Amino acid sequence: SVHLVWFRNDLRVTDNKALFNACQDKQAQVHALFTVTPEQWKVHNMALSCQAFIHDALLDLSISLAKLNIPLTVVISDTYSNAADKVAEYCQQHRVTALFFNHQYALNEQHRDKKVTELLENKTTIYAYHDNVFIPPGNVVTQQGEMYKVFTPFRNAFLRLFFSQDNASLPIPEIRAHQETVSPLKAPLFSLENTNASSFVATEEDALKRLKQFCYESVPHYAKWRDIPAVDGTSRLSPYLSVGLLSIRQCFNRLYQTEPGFLENSTSGAFVWFNELIWREFYQHLIVANPHLCKHIAFQLWTEKINWRNEQDEFNAWTQGLTGFPIIDAAMRQLNQTGWMHNRLRMLTASFLIKDLLIDWRWGERYFMSQLIDGDFASNNGGWQWAASTGTDAVPYFRIFNPTTQGRKFDPDGEFIRHWLPELANVPNRYIHTPHEWSAKTNNSLDYPLPIVDHAKARIRAIESYEEAKKG
Ligand code: FAD
């Protein structure tokens, strides 16, 4: 028999359910395949940094698979629909008896998998696994069998189920001794546009090293430092989780191994970090229960009536980090230059775009996707709808972050701001969040824009717009 593993956002050999199960039959010939879909990626606004990260992760995967004597083929197709055709062709050409893959939950991915299932019907057996989440979506539900609309009860139900199941990580499959030896693939696997060099090394080894180091060194301080962008207090594992160089079970097991008692103390760093992994889980389950989220529709339908201003110039200023609000601008420059942004700042910049500028959250969602190396539809959509007060568990529409006081709170001395906004290097700490006050007082000129909006007025404007929409 011939087994084909179709890789997607699970680019690793350790703890990979599809790969592991494909290798269970010792006699089978195991092949691996990845479909590159540039047109689809464009439609999804996938960042160039993310494409480059996938490229490098594939090179690493091909080395690891070659050690197991499993050949990896990279097929270029334009769209998902075309990818399904190519996979079916591959199965026919190589007489594949069974196709193995791990589920992806966004709608277009589900349609692709439905198509391939139909094409292969009666010819190839399909084995699909829930590998990208702890618990298969649709299983953490209320007594009425519905998906939760709020995070905390979801988490409580999740924890009950989680500890009643086996969460062990799977090992790397054994070397296929009866298969011929293969060479790893050579770069370039597909064409890539130039991107900034990334500080994230796309290998399983690097993912595991980061995870280990984070668990030993940073987890004890996570609750305290995770909101301070100038401190390297979070794991920065999001790109690895996003393309699957690392599994969530590996995260949990490493955490548990380092701090076995963490669940008894809900304020411990370990618990707070695990809570973030459950947020990730929540958003994955949410898009399965509410497929309309994948069609650019708000969770709270009344918010579709909001009259957005959508001023293009203000949007451009936001994307470029030229709004005149230092914490917002520093954050946007971090995103543009590194493909990653600190969670606290994702919340602030999103809130600023939506509430202060009254620009449709979908514009911001799209822009983030086009820049993020860790771009993930469910988490990004969840984050944006949270900030827009259009989501499930969203911030109430009348609670609006003040970008200046938030800056003072989370970057009190302006250390983060100075790093990303060198034009403010000489502004004293006291004025770092309101640099024009300093320049007016001291007659120092500043090469930095004036605030593009008056926050107090913008706040009222936003609340009024939401209230009008709510009235219907
Ligand atoms: P850590 O604090 O170390 O957390 C560990 C892991 O938990 C993260 O790697 C991530 O996988 C998960 N996680 C943490 N916070 C969240 C959260 N709020 N929602 C969902 N998962 C979470 N995360 C993405 O992975 N991809 C995105 O495209 C994305 N877009 C976002 C957009 C907005 C507007 C907001 C507010 C948040 C978004 N997030 C997204 C969630 C979060 O900001 C990032 O996961 C986090 O900043 C990644 O850094 P880290 O790995 O150091 O996180």
Coordinates of C-alpha atoms and ligand atoms in Angstrom, one line a residue:
S1 CA 0.0 0.0 0.0
V2 CA 1.0 3.6 -0.6
H3 CA 0.2 6.3 2.1
L4 CA 0.4 10.0 1.3
V5 CA 0.7 12.6 4.0
W6 CA -0.6 16.0 2.8
F7 CA 1.1 18.6 5.0
R8 CA -0.4 22.0 5.6
N9 CA 0.0 24.1 8.8
D10 CA 1.6 21.1 10.6
L11 CA 5.2 21.3 9.2
R12 CA 6.9 19.0 11.7
V13 CA 7.7 15.4 12.1
T14 CA 7.3 15.3 15.9
D15 CA 3.8 14.9 17.4
N16 CA 2.1 15.0 14.0
K17 CA -1.0 12.9 14.0
A18 CA -1.4 12.5 10.3
L19 CA 2.3 11.6 9.7
F20 CA 2.4 9.3 12.8
N21 CA -0.7 7.4 11.7
A22 CA 0.4 7.1 8.1
C23 CA 3.6 5.4 9.4
Q24 CA 1.8 2.9 11.6
D25 CA 1.7 0.3 8.8
K26 CA 5.3 -0.8 8.7
Q27 CA 5.0 -2.2 5.2
A28 CA 3.4 0.8 3.5
Q29 CA 5.3 3.2 1.3
V30 CA 4.9 6.6 2.8
H31 CA 5.1 9.8 0.7
A32 CA 4.7 13.4 1.7
L33 CA 3.2 16.4 -0.2
F34 CA 2.8 20.1 0.3
T35 CA 0.7 22.3 -2.0
V36 CA 1.9 25.9 -2.5
T37 CA -1.1 28.1 -3.5
P38 CA 0.1 31.6 -4.4
E39 CA -3.2 32.9 -5.7
Q40 CA -5.1 31.6 -2.7
W41 CA -2.5 33.1 -0.4
K42 CA -3.0 36.5 -2.1
V43 CA -6.8 36.2 -1.5
H44 CA -6.0 35.5 2.1
N45 CA -3.6 38.4 2.2
M46 CA -0.8 36.2 3.5
A47 CA 2.3 38.2 4.5
L48 CA 5.5 37.8 2.5
S49 CA 7.2 37.2 5.8
C50 CA 4.8 34.3 6.5
Q51 CA 5.4 32.8 3.0
A52 CA 9.1 33.0 3.6
F53 CA 8.7 31.3 7.0
I54 CA 6.7 28.5 5.4
H55 CA 9.3 28.1 2.7
D56 CA 12.1 27.7 5.3
A57 CA 9.9 25.4 7.4
L58 CA 9.4 23.2 4.4
L59 CA 13.2 22.9 3.8
D60 CA 13.6 21.9 7.4
L61 CA 10.7 19.4 7.0
S62 CA 12.3 17.9 3.9
I63 CA 15.5 17.3 5.9
S64 CA 13.6 15.6 8.7
L65 CA 11.6 13.5 6.3
A66 CA 14.6 12.5 4.3
K67 CA 16.1 11.1 7.6
L68 CA 13.0 8.8 7.7
N69 CA 13.4 7.9 4.0
I70 CA 10.1 9.7 3.2
P71 CA 10.2 11.8 0.0
L72 CA 8.5 15.2 0.1
T73 CA 7.0 16.7 -3.1
V74 CA 6.2 20.4 -3.3
V75 CA 3.4 21.0 -5.8
I76 CA 2.7 24.5 -7.0
S77 CA -1.0 25.2 -7.8
D78 CA -2.8 28.5 -7.9
T79 CA -5.8 28.1 -5.7
Y80 CA -7.1 25.6 -3.2
S81 CA -9.5 24.2 -5.7
N82 CA -6.6 23.5 -8.0
A83 CA -4.6 22.1 -5.1
A84 CA -7.4 19.5 -4.5
D85 CA -7.1 18.5 -8.2
K86 CA -3.3 18.2 -8.0
V87 CA -3.6 16.0 -4.9
A88 CA -6.1 13.7 -6.6
E89 CA -3.8 13.5 -9.6
Y90 CA -0.9 12.6 -7.4
C91 CA -2.9 9.9 -5.7
Q92 CA -3.8 8.4 -9.1
Q93 CA -0.3 8.6 -10.5
H94 CA 1.3 7.0 -7.5
R95 CA -1.5 4.6 -6.7
V96 CA -2.0 6.0 -3.3
T97 CA -4.2 3.8 -1.2
A98 CA -4.7 6.1 1.8
L99 CA -4.4 9.9 2.2
F100 CA -3.6 11.3 5.6
F101 CA -4.0 15.0 6.7
N102 CA -4.7 17.1 9.7
H103 CA -7.9 19.3 9.6
Q104 CA -7.8 23.0 9.1
Y105 CA -10.8 24.9 10.3
A106 CA -11.3 28.0 8.1
L107 CA -14.0 27.8 5.5
N108 CA -11.9 27.8 2.3
E109 CA -9.7 25.1 3.7
Q110 CA -12.7 23.0 4.6
H111 CA -14.1 23.4 1.1
R112 CA -10.8 22.3 -0.3
D113 CA -10.8 19.2 1.8
K114 CA -14.4 18.4 0.9
K115 CA -13.5 18.7 -2.8
V116 CA -10.5 16.3 -2.5
T117 CA -12.7 13.9 -0.5
E118 CA -15.2 13.9 -3.3
L119 CA -12.5 13.4 -6.0
L120 CA -11.0 10.5 -4.2
E121 CA -14.3 8.8 -3.3
N122 CA -14.1 5.0 -3.8
K123 CA -10.5 5.2 -4.8
T124 CA -8.4 6.3 -1.8
T125 CA -9.3 6.0 1.8
I126 CA -9.0 9.3 3.7
Y127 CA -7.9 9.7 7.3
A128 CA -8.2 13.2 8.8
Y129 CA -7.1 14.2 12.3
H130 CA -7.8 17.0 14.7
D131 CA -4.2 17.9 15.4
N132 CA -4.1 21.7 15.5
V133 CA -6.3 21.9 18.6
F134 CA -6.4 20.1 22.0
I135 CA -10.0 19.0 21.6
P136 CA -11.9 18.6 18.3
P137 CA -14.2 21.6 17.6
G138 CA -17.8 20.8 18.3
N139 CA -17.0 19.0 21.5
V140 CA -16.7 21.8 24.0
V141 CA -20.4 22.7 24.2
T142 CA -23.1 23.9 26.5
Q143 CA -25.7 21.5 28.0
Q144 CA -27.8 22.4 24.9
G145 CA -25.0 21.2 22.7
E146 CA -24.1 24.7 21.5
M147 CA -20.7 26.4 21.2
Y148 CA -20.1 28.8 24.0
K149 CA -20.4 32.5 23.2
V150 CA -18.2 33.6 26.1
F151 CA -14.7 32.5 26.9
T152 CA -14.7 31.7 30.7
P153 CA -17.5 29.1 30.6
F154 CA -15.8 27.7 27.5
R155 CA -12.6 27.4 29.4
N156 CA -14.2 25.7 32.3
A157 CA -15.8 23.1 30.1
F158 CA -12.6 22.8 28.1
L159 CA -10.6 22.0 31.2
R160 CA -13.0 19.3 32.3
L161 CA -12.7 17.5 29.0
F162 CA -9.0 18.2 28.6
F163 CA -8.1 16.4 31.8
S164 CA -10.2 13.4 30.9
Q165 CA -8.3 12.7 27.7
D166 CA -4.8 11.6 26.7
N167 CA -2.7 14.7 25.9
A168 CA 0.6 13.0 25.4
S169 CA 2.7 14.1 22.4
L170 CA 3.5 11.5 19.7
P171 CA 7.1 10.6 18.9
I172 CA 8.8 11.0 15.5
P173 CA 7.9 8.0 13.4
E174 CA 10.5 5.3 12.9
I175 CA 12.9 5.3 9.9
R176 CA 11.2 3.5 7.0
A177 CA 14.0 1.0 6.6
H178 CA 12.4 -0.6 3.5
Q179 CA 12.1 2.7 1.6
E180 CA 14.8 4.0 -0.6
T181 CA 17.0 6.8 0.8
V182 CA 16.0 10.3 -0.4
S183 CA 17.8 13.7 -0.5
P184 CA 16.3 16.8 1.1
L185 CA 14.9 19.4 -1.2
K186 CA 16.9 22.4 -2.4
A187 CA 15.9 26.0 -2.2
P188 CA 14.1 27.8 -3.7
L189 CA 11.0 25.6 -3.4
F190 CA 8.8 28.4 -4.8
S191 CA 9.3 32.0 -5.8
L192 CA 9.5 34.5 -3.0
E193 CA 9.6 38.2 -3.0
N194 CA 12.2 39.9 -0.9
T195 CA 11.3 40.4 2.7
N196 CA 13.1 41.7 5.8
A197 CA 15.3 39.0 7.4
S198 CA 13.4 37.5 10.3
S199 CA 14.6 36.8 13.8
F200 CA 12.5 33.6 13.8
V201 CA 14.4 30.6 12.5
A202 CA 12.0 28.2 10.8
T203 CA 13.1 24.9 12.2
E204 CA 11.5 22.4 14.7
E205 CA 14.8 22.6 16.6
D206 CA 14.5 26.3 17.1
A207 CA 10.8 26.0 18.1
L208 CA 11.6 23.4 20.8
K209 CA 14.6 25.4 22.0
R210 CA 12.4 28.5 22.4
L211 CA 9.7 26.6 24.1
K212 CA 12.1 25.1 26.6
Q213 CA 13.9 28.3 27.3
F214 CA 10.6 30.1 27.7
C215 CA 9.2 27.5 30.2
Y216 CA 12.3 27.6 32.3
E217 CA 13.2 31.3 32.3
S218 CA 10.1 33.3 31.5
V219 CA 7.0 31.4 32.6
P220 CA 7.5 32.2 36.3
H221 CA 7.4 35.9 35.4
Y222 CA 4.8 35.7 32.6
A223 CA 1.9 37.1 34.6
K224 CA 3.9 40.1 35.5
W225 CA 5.8 40.9 32.3
R226 CA 3.5 39.7 29.5
D227 CA 1.9 43.2 29.2
I228 CA 5.1 45.2 28.9
P229 CA 6.2 45.4 25.3
A230 CA 9.7 46.6 26.1
V231 CA 10.3 43.3 28.0
D232 CA 10.8 40.0 26.1
G233 CA 8.2 38.5 28.4
T234 CA 6.1 36.4 26.1
S235 CA 7.1 33.2 24.3
R236 CA 7.1 34.5 20.7
L237 CA 6.0 31.1 19.6
S238 CA 3.1 32.3 17.6
P239 CA 4.8 31.9 14.2
Y240 CA 5.8 28.3 15.1
L241 CA 2.3 27.4 16.3
S242 CA 0.8 29.1 13.2
V243 CA 2.7 27.0 10.6
G244 CA 2.9 24.0 12.9
L245 CA 6.6 23.8 13.5
L246 CA 5.4 23.2 17.0
S247 CA 2.3 21.5 18.4
I248 CA 0.1 22.8 21.2
R249 CA 0.5 19.4 22.9
Q250 CA 4.2 20.0 23.0
C251 CA 3.6 23.4 24.6
F252 CA 1.3 21.9 27.2
N253 CA 3.6 18.9 28.0
R254 CA 6.7 21.0 28.3
L255 CA 4.8 23.5 30.6
Y256 CA 3.5 20.7 32.7
Q257 CA 6.9 19.1 33.0
T258 CA 8.4 22.3 34.1
E259 CA 5.7 23.3 36.6
P260 CA 3.6 20.2 37.4
G261 CA 1.4 21.9 40.0
F262 CA 0.5 24.9 37.9
L263 CA -3.2 24.2 37.6
E264 CA -3.8 24.7 41.3
N265 CA -2.8 28.3 41.1
S266 CA -4.7 30.4 38.6
T267 CA -2.5 33.4 39.1
S268 CA 0.7 31.5 38.3
G269 CA 2.6 32.5 35.2
A270 CA 2.1 28.9 33.9
F271 CA -1.6 29.0 34.3
V272 CA -1.9 32.4 32.7
W273 CA 0.1 31.2 29.7
F274 CA -2.0 28.0 29.4
N275 CA -5.0 30.4 29.4
E276 CA -3.7 32.0 26.3
L277 CA -3.4 28.7 24.6
I278 CA -7.1 28.2 25.5
W279 CA -7.9 31.5 23.9
R280 CA -6.3 30.2 20.7
E281 CA -8.4 27.1 21.0
F282 CA -11.6 29.1 21.6
Y283 CA -11.2 31.1 18.4
Q284 CA -10.6 27.9 16.4
H285 CA -13.7 26.3 17.8
L286 CA -15.6 29.5 17.2
I287 CA -15.0 29.7 13.4
V288 CA -16.2 26.1 13.0
A289 CA -19.4 26.8 15.0
N290 CA -19.9 30.1 13.1
P291 CA -18.7 29.7 9.6
H292 CA -20.1 33.2 8.7
L293 CA -17.1 34.6 10.6
C294 CA -15.0 33.4 7.6
K295 CA -17.1 35.5 5.3
H296 CA -16.1 38.8 6.8
I297 CA -19.3 39.1 8.7
A298 CA -19.4 40.3 12.3
F299 CA -20.4 37.9 15.1
Q300 CA -22.8 40.6 16.5
L301 CA -24.9 41.3 13.5
W302 CA -26.2 44.7 14.8
T303 CA -22.7 46.0 14.4
E304 CA -23.0 45.6 10.6
K305 CA -25.0 48.9 10.7
I306 CA -22.1 51.0 12.1
N307 CA -21.4 53.9 9.8
W308 CA -17.6 53.7 9.4
R309 CA -15.8 56.8 8.3
N310 CA -13.1 54.8 6.4
E311 CA -10.8 57.8 5.8
Q312 CA -8.1 56.5 3.5
D313 CA -5.5 59.1 4.6
E314 CA -6.0 58.3 8.3
F315 CA -5.8 54.6 7.5
N316 CA -2.5 55.2 5.7
A317 CA -1.1 57.1 8.6
W318 CA -2.1 54.2 10.9
T319 CA -0.4 51.6 8.7
Q320 CA 2.8 53.7 8.5
G321 CA 3.0 54.5 12.1
L322 CA 2.4 58.2 11.6
T323 CA -0.6 58.9 13.8
G324 CA 1.2 61.2 16.3
F325 CA 0.4 58.7 19.1
P326 CA 3.8 57.3 20.1
I327 CA 2.7 53.9 21.4
I328 CA 0.5 53.3 18.4
D329 CA 3.2 54.3 15.9
A330 CA 6.0 52.4 17.6
A331 CA 3.8 49.3 17.6
M332 CA 2.9 49.6 13.9
R333 CA 6.6 50.0 13.0
Q334 CA 7.4 46.9 15.0
L335 CA 4.8 45.1 12.9
N336 CA 6.0 46.5 9.6
Q337 CA 9.7 45.8 10.3
T338 CA 9.5 42.4 12.0
G339 CA 6.1 40.8 11.1
W340 CA 5.3 40.4 14.7
M341 CA 3.6 42.7 17.3
H342 CA 3.2 42.3 21.0
N343 CA -0.3 41.3 22.1
R344 CA -1.0 44.3 24.2
L345 CA -0.1 46.5 21.3
R346 CA -2.3 44.5 18.9
M347 CA -5.2 45.4 21.2
L348 CA -4.2 49.0 21.4
T349 CA -3.6 49.6 17.7
A350 CA -6.7 47.7 16.7
S351 CA -8.8 49.8 19.1
F352 CA -7.2 53.0 17.9
L353 CA -8.0 52.2 14.2
I354 CA -11.6 51.2 15.0
K355 CA -12.7 53.5 17.8
D356 CA -10.5 56.6 17.4
L357 CA -10.5 56.6 13.6
L358 CA -13.8 54.9 13.1
I359 CA -12.4 52.7 10.4
D360 CA -14.0 49.3 9.6
W361 CA -12.2 46.6 11.6
R362 CA -12.0 44.5 8.4
W363 CA -9.5 47.0 7.0
G364 CA -7.3 46.5 10.0
E365 CA -7.8 42.7 10.0
R366 CA -6.7 42.6 6.4
Y367 CA -3.6 44.8 7.0
F368 CA -2.5 42.7 9.9
M369 CA -2.8 39.6 7.8
S370 CA -0.7 41.2 5.1
Q371 CA 2.2 41.9 7.6
L372 CA 2.0 39.2 10.3
I373 CA 4.5 36.3 10.2
D374 CA 2.1 34.5 12.6
G375 CA -1.0 35.4 10.7
D376 CA -3.8 33.0 11.6
F377 CA -7.3 33.6 10.4
A378 CA -9.1 32.5 13.6
S379 CA -6.9 34.3 16.1
N380 CA -6.7 37.4 13.9
N381 CA -10.4 37.6 13.3
G382 CA -11.1 36.9 16.9
G383 CA -8.7 39.6 18.1
W384 CA -10.1 42.2 15.7
Q385 CA -13.7 41.4 16.6
W386 CA -12.8 41.6 20.2
A387 CA -11.3 45.0 19.8
A388 CA -14.2 46.2 17.6
S389 CA -16.8 45.1 20.1
T390 CA -18.4 43.1 17.3
G391 CA -17.2 39.6 18.6
T392 CA -18.4 37.0 21.1
D393 CA -16.6 38.0 24.2
A394 CA -15.7 41.4 23.0
V395 CA -14.8 44.5 25.0
P396 CA -18.0 46.6 25.5
Y397 CA -18.2 49.3 22.8
F398 CA -18.2 52.1 25.3
R399 CA -14.9 51.0 26.9
I400 CA -12.4 52.7 24.7
F401 CA -8.6 52.6 25.3
N402 CA -7.0 56.0 25.7
P403 CA -3.8 55.6 23.7
T404 CA -1.9 58.1 25.8
T405 CA -2.7 56.7 29.2
Q406 CA -2.3 53.1 27.9
G407 CA 1.1 54.1 26.7
R408 CA 2.0 55.5 30.1
K409 CA 0.8 52.4 31.8
F410 CA 2.5 49.8 29.6
D411 CA 5.6 51.7 28.5
P412 CA 6.1 54.1 31.4
D413 CA 9.6 55.3 30.5
G414 CA 9.1 55.1 26.7
E415 CA 11.7 52.4 26.3
F416 CA 9.7 50.6 23.6
I417 CA 8.7 53.8 22.0
R418 CA 12.3 55.1 21.7
H419 CA 13.4 51.8 20.2
W420 CA 11.0 52.1 17.3
L421 CA 10.7 55.8 17.0
P422 CA 14.3 57.1 16.9
E423 CA 12.9 60.6 16.1
L424 CA 11.7 60.8 19.7
A425 CA 15.1 59.7 21.2
N426 CA 15.7 63.0 22.9
V427 CA 12.3 63.5 24.4
P428 CA 12.4 63.3 28.2
N429 CA 10.5 60.4 29.8
R430 CA 7.9 62.7 31.2
Y431 CA 6.8 63.8 27.7
I432 CA 7.5 60.7 25.7
H433 CA 3.8 60.0 25.3
T434 CA 3.0 63.7 24.4
P435 CA 6.1 64.8 22.6
H436 CA 4.6 67.9 21.1
E437 CA 3.9 69.3 24.6
W438 CA 7.6 69.1 25.2
S439 CA 8.5 70.6 21.8
A440 CA 6.1 73.5 22.4
K441 CA 7.5 74.2 25.9
T442 CA 11.1 74.0 25.0
N443 CA 11.1 75.2 21.4
N444 CA 12.7 72.0 20.3
S445 CA 11.6 71.0 16.8
L446 CA 10.3 67.5 16.2
D447 CA 10.2 65.5 13.1
Y448 CA 7.1 63.7 14.2
P449 CA 3.4 64.2 13.2
L450 CA 0.9 66.0 15.4
P451 CA -1.9 63.6 16.7
I452 CA -4.2 63.0 13.7
V453 CA -7.2 62.9 16.0
D454 CA -8.5 64.3 19.3
H455 CA -9.0 61.3 21.4
A456 CA -11.7 62.8 23.7
K457 CA -13.8 63.8 20.8
A458 CA -13.2 60.6 18.8
R459 CA -14.3 58.6 21.8
I460 CA -17.7 60.3 21.9
R461 CA -18.0 60.0 18.1
A462 CA -17.4 56.3 18.3
I463 CA -19.8 55.7 21.2
E464 CA -22.5 57.7 19.3
S465 CA -21.9 55.7 16.1
Y466 CA -22.2 52.4 17.9
E467 CA -25.4 53.5 19.7
E468 CA -26.9 54.6 16.5
A469 CA -26.2 51.2 14.9
K470 CA -27.6 49.5 18.0
K471 CA -30.9 51.4 17.7
G472 CA -31.1 49.9 14.2
Ligands
FAD1 P1 2.3 34.2 24.2 O1 1.8 35.3 25.1 O2 3.5 33.6 24.5 O3 1.1 33.2 24.0 C1 1.3 31.8 23.6 C2 0.5 31.4 22.5 O4 -0.9 31.5 22.8 C3 0.6 32.4 21.3 O5 1.8 32.0 20.5 C4 -0.7 32.1 20.5 O6 -0.6 30.9 19.8 C5 -1.7 31.9 21.7 N1 -2.3 33.2 22.0 C6 -1.9 34.1 22.9 N2 -2.8 35.1 23.0 C7 -3.8 34.8 22.1 C8 -5.0 35.5 21.8 N3 -5.4 36.6 22.4 N4 -5.8 34.9 20.9 C9 -5.4 33.7 20.3 N5 -4.3 33.0 20.6 C10 -3.5 33.6 21.5 N6 -2.3 35.5 17.2 C11 -1.9 34.7 16.2 O7 -1.3 33.7 16.4 N7 -2.1 35.1 14.9 C12 -2.8 36.2 14.5 O8 -3.0 36.5 13.4 C13 -3.2 37.1 15.6 N8 -3.8 38.3 15.3 C14 -4.2 39.1 16.4 C15 -4.9 40.3 16.1 C16 -5.4 41.1 17.2 C17 -6.1 42.4 16.8 C18 -5.2 40.7 18.5 C19 -5.6 41.5 19.6 C20 -4.5 39.5 18.8 C21 -4.0 38.7 17.7 N9 -3.4 37.4 18.0 C22 -3.0 36.7 16.9 C23 -3.2 36.9 19.4 C24 -1.9 37.3 20.1 O9 -1.7 38.7 20.0 C25 -0.7 36.6 19.6 O10 -0.9 35.2 19.5 C26 0.5 36.8 20.5 O11 0.8 38.2 20.6 C27 1.7 36.0 20.0 O12 2.8 36.3 20.8 P2 3.5 35.1 21.7 O13 3.6 33.9 20.9 O14 4.6 35.7 22.4 O15 2.3 34.9 22.7

